[in-house]
Amino acid sequence: MTDAINPGAGGQRELIAFRIGDQEFCVDIMQVREIRGWTPATPLPRTPSYMKGVINLRGAVLPIVDLGARLGLAVCEPTERHVIMVVTVGGRTMGLLVDAVSDIINLTDNLVQPTPDVACEQVKSFVKGLFAIDERMVSLITLDRVLMDVEAEAA
Amino acid sequence: MDPFESIKQTFFQECDELLTDAEQGLLAMEAGDADSETINAVFRAVHSVKGGAGAFGLEQLIRFAHVFETIMDELRSEKMALTDEVAKTLLRAFDVLADHVAAARDGGEVEESRSAGILGEMKALIGADGVEEEADPDEDFGFVPMLVSIDGDDAAPEPASIDFGGETPAFEAAPDATDSAEIWRIEFAPKSEMYVKANEAGLVLRELARLGPTEVTIDGSDVPPLDQLSAEQAYARWTIILTTEADEAAIREVFEFVEDDCVLSITCENSDDAAAAASAEASLDLAALLARVQGAPAAAPPAPVQDLVDVSAMIARAQEVPAPASAAAPRAAAPAAAPTPITRAAPPPANANPAPAPQATIRVDLDRVDRLINAVGELVIQQAMLSQRVTESGLARSSNVALGLEDLELLTREIQDSVMAIRAQPVKSVFQRMPRLVREVADMTGKRVRLVMEGEGTEVDKTVIERLTDPITHMLRNAIDHGLETPEQRAEVDKPAEGLVRLRALHRGGRIVIEVQDDGRGINRPRVRGIAVDKGLISEDQVLSDEEVDNLIFLPGFSTAETISDISGRGVGMDVVRRSIQGLGGRISISSEPGKGSKFTLSLPLTLAVLDGMVVTAADQTLVAPLSAIVESLTPKAEDIHYVGGKDAVIRIRDTFVPLIDVGVALGFRDTPIANGSGVAVLVESEGGGKAALLVEAIQGQRQVVIKSLEANYQQIEGVAAATILGDGRVALILDVDALVTTIRRKPAARPEKRMAG
């Protein structure tokens, strides 16, 4: 648990931080339902490269998104060391494939900086803001659009 | 919930049942059944609706139902002959009646012109002076005591009779009403909560008196002897007859602060006296008589002695009937005496259930059933996993464990079937909405249509039923709008002026089949073909069989209506119907004969939860093909496979050539097809009869699988109908055979996203 708290400065929230490659990201802890190890997924035909397929999560069919690929980073070849974060976004449940879950962060809202202009459009649509913890840069990402664009592309 | 609201809800639930009964009766009447029992049944249903509506002060509904009821009464007393015209008018009037009920329930408004138009037609049937605009006197006796008896369920039954006796003087006290003033009957029964909140009944009554002259009757029958009296209980209830020009809203306002803490009913008893006078022609007012006999025996009614005898006989009979409320008893007896003219004034009992349910049933929240079904689905998967593990562990088939597992499998199947049976429902609930639709479309198009429905009792899973309405609606509209000719056109080709549309449901081979058949002009193939060419859906020189031409109408973007009509050309074509049917795992096909009509056939799985499938392997993936689509499987020989135009593979099966589709390639799991002569070909038949052979590497076996939606968490994928979970716990995809055969064959390899994920 890491705290990044600016006392007396408004809203606080808890985040889960995870690694993809050498970058660190985080999402709101309330969106994460569970974290589990990688199990081989059943590939789906005609889906974008970041769709890893579907797995059986206690009887439910759970789509797995390679979050790195979705963000425009390298496509991941999953191994047993990889982790699936099961998240709920807009009433749907999906799994996010990431390298590892690294931390739980307590964060005060005003420490988040807006995403600088350098970022490309694809990154900007997911990264809500940046903040620093112990010299590390962490990107706060929003999951609303992770599956939404799939539909737009498919339509 | 407010008890009054819950009573109201019960009323509307009853209304639905009553309306269904009435519609069935009316349809039978339209079909020529002039049996007095049928007419009586409709009369009773409409009357009960009216009676209930009276208790809740649903003015519009009462007025409409009243006219309706008058016609039914004329019919059953044989003052009016049941002609085709009468039956048709009644059916249309019934639709408006149903709308009135819906409007009363949902707080909407029925289109005034429509309601008035039908009212006018009905009145014309009766004859201008046959009906009074307002409710006739038996109305009041019809509904007021019913309310009391409902009240009686909550409280003691006794007050009913006291109220009943108190009624007559109250009415007679009312005649000083001015013309514009209306008479309201307000029943006000405070609960103890009202007093707890420091409200006082006296103040409410005083407030009411400001609206106009009131006649207040207190019912103190609930007040217990002093030694049992609890100071904090509410015992008294009031009946107020209010003559006022204020509307219901104004009256309700008086009760604004106490409404939640009392049982309140406000009903309008408009122009009772005028109506009473007008009803002199009515043979006898039984309820009034009864009231007088009970309340004031001294005042002998000015009725013939003969009638009096009848009445007392009826009372005697009524007393034999065990009834919870004494006031309800004479009413319960009344219908039994149906043949005597007296009963005209006697309403049927409020809770008359013309067809008591023969079997005990329970109402269960659908959610619970769904949970059970899901759990059973898991059980099936778990059971499959377990048997796979046992097989892998090398136990002998004759070992106790394996034998026990077999029993378990049988048991699992049985549980699954039973659970599915819980959700199975007759398609009647969908079918019964269709006569109305047909009437409306027939009206709009100026065509004459007779709808014949068969197999309404066919049972199918509830989830399927819910999604059947739209496709059937669409197909029926289509059949009437496009299929049937106008009466003039029909006369030219020697067909009866009335077109026939047949809606049929039946079970066939583990699926439900729904047919919509018309005897219209059939599909105009040259025109369909022309349009398809014009719209670029097919090339001009394409050779198509008649069947294939017919099926062109299912292509997206195809609509043969020259002008977009209000009815079927809403920009929603048959392709939408087909897609929604496919979404249900079903198929739709059409057969047509020019000049004789066309037939749409829907075939759907009985349930959306399980499917019998063939488990196959293609490109290292385990896939499931629905068994219903599979005709046969065979091992293709290299010499049977030919290439049309050098690349499109076909396979010769006996004497026919069918396209050979490599599933692994078609789904993009692999780029290179299976080597010639290896693998297994599964011959499938798509909806519309097109055949194709699916080439896979191996067949693993046949299995019942539990269908899991992909859309719940992701989206639909072309070529994949759904997913399932196999014995090893992994997800397998269920093939959408129709999509594979049609779409993928027509658009080969032109997909940008050919690579597979993972």
PDB file of C-alpha atoms in Angstrom, chain A residues 40-49 51-52 54-56 58-63 92-93 147 150-151 154, chain B residues 378 621 666-667 669 708-715 717-718 720 723 725 729-731 733 744 751 753 755 757:
ATOM      1  CA  PRO A  40      -5.385 -20.268 -21.894  1.00  0.00           C
ATOM      2  CA  ALA A  41      -8.211 -18.504 -23.690  1.00  0.00           C
ATOM      3  CA  THR A  42     -10.334 -19.745 -26.542  1.00  0.00           C
ATOM      4  CA  PRO A  43      -9.583 -17.437 -29.458  1.00  0.00           C
ATOM      5  CA  LEU A  44     -12.444 -15.680 -31.166  1.00  0.00           C
ATOM      6  CA  PRO A  45     -12.495 -15.415 -34.937  1.00  0.00           C
ATOM      7  CA  ARG A  46     -12.344 -12.051 -36.632  1.00  0.00           C
ATOM      8  CA  THR A  47     -11.470  -9.972 -33.648  1.00  0.00           C
ATOM      9  CA  PRO A  48      -8.838  -7.278 -33.273  1.00  0.00           C
ATOM     10  CA  SER A  49      -5.394  -8.377 -32.185  1.00  0.00           C
ATOM     11  CA  MET A  51      -8.802  -9.631 -28.112  1.00  0.00           C
ATOM     12  CA  LYS A  52      -7.169 -12.660 -26.567  1.00  0.00           C
ATOM     13  CA  VAL A  54     -12.683 -15.931 -23.960  1.00  0.00           C
ATOM     14  CA  ILE A  55     -12.218 -17.946 -20.785  1.00  0.00           C
ATOM     15  CA  ASN A  56     -14.571 -19.715 -18.443  1.00  0.00           C
ATOM     16  CA  ARG A  58     -17.124 -19.962 -13.053  1.00  0.00           C
ATOM     17  CA  GLY A  59     -19.608 -20.606 -15.805  1.00  0.00           C
ATOM     18  CA  ALA A  60     -19.572 -17.182 -17.402  1.00  0.00           C
ATOM     19  CA  VAL A  61     -17.871 -16.499 -20.689  1.00  0.00           C
ATOM     20  CA  LEU A  62     -15.344 -13.791 -20.037  1.00  0.00           C
ATOM     21  CA  PRO A  63     -13.664 -11.897 -22.872  1.00  0.00           C
ATOM     22  CA  ARG A  92     -20.111  -5.850 -18.555  1.00  0.00           C
ATOM     23  CA  THR A  93     -17.427  -8.006 -17.096  1.00  0.00           C
ATOM     24  CA  LEU A 147     -14.540  -2.567 -25.335  1.00  0.00           C
ATOM     25  CA  VAL A 150     -14.452  -2.849 -30.592  1.00  0.00           C
ATOM     26  CA  GLU A 151     -18.071  -2.404 -31.379  1.00  0.00           C
ATOM     27  CA  ALA A 154     -16.966  -3.969 -35.936  1.00  0.00           C
TER      28      ALA A 154
ATOM     29  CA  GLU B 378     -23.450 -25.662 -14.186  1.00  0.00           C
ATOM     30  CA  GLN B 621      -9.900 -25.340 -31.839  1.00  0.00           C
ATOM     31  CA  ALA B 666     -13.522 -19.482 -42.899  1.00  0.00           C
ATOM     32  CA  LEU B 667     -13.208 -18.409 -39.295  1.00  0.00           C
ATOM     33  CA  PHE B 669      -8.036 -19.567 -37.491  1.00  0.00           C
ATOM     34  CA  LYS B 708     -23.603 -19.189 -23.004  1.00  0.00           C
ATOM     35  CA  SER B 709     -24.105 -15.836 -24.557  1.00  0.00           C
ATOM     36  CA  LEU B 710     -21.118 -14.036 -25.987  1.00  0.00           C
ATOM     37  CA  GLU B 711     -23.058 -10.835 -26.129  1.00  0.00           C
ATOM     38  CA  ALA B 712     -23.523 -10.629 -22.373  1.00  0.00           C
ATOM     39  CA  ASN B 713     -19.945  -9.489 -21.928  1.00  0.00           C
ATOM     40  CA  TYR B 714     -18.748  -8.934 -25.426  1.00  0.00           C
ATOM     41  CA  GLN B 715     -20.609  -8.809 -28.697  1.00  0.00           C
ATOM     42  CA  ILE B 717     -19.298 -12.422 -33.806  1.00  0.00           C
ATOM     43  CA  GLU B 718     -20.146 -13.382 -37.323  1.00  0.00           C
ATOM     44  CA  VAL B 720     -20.313 -17.795 -34.106  1.00  0.00           C
ATOM     45  CA  ALA B 723     -20.264 -20.164 -26.678  1.00  0.00           C
ATOM     46  CA  ILE B 725     -18.229 -24.632 -21.698  1.00  0.00           C
ATOM     47  CA  GLY B 729     -13.719 -26.352 -18.393  1.00  0.00           C
ATOM     48  CA  ARG B 730     -12.662 -24.515 -21.510  1.00  0.00           C
ATOM     49  CA  VAL B 731     -14.862 -22.323 -23.589  1.00  0.00           C
ATOM     50  CA  LEU B 733     -17.559 -21.691 -29.693  1.00  0.00           C
ATOM     51  CA  ILE B 744     -18.789 -16.379 -45.589  1.00  0.00           C
ATOM     52  CA  ARG B 751     -12.108  -9.735 -44.728  1.00  0.00           C
ATOM     53  CA  GLU B 753      -9.354  -8.835 -40.106  1.00  0.00           C
ATOM     54  CA  ARG B 755      -5.797 -13.008 -38.446  1.00  0.00           C
ATOM     55  CA  ALA B 757      -6.498 -13.545 -31.938  1.00  0.00           C
TER      56      ALA B 757
END
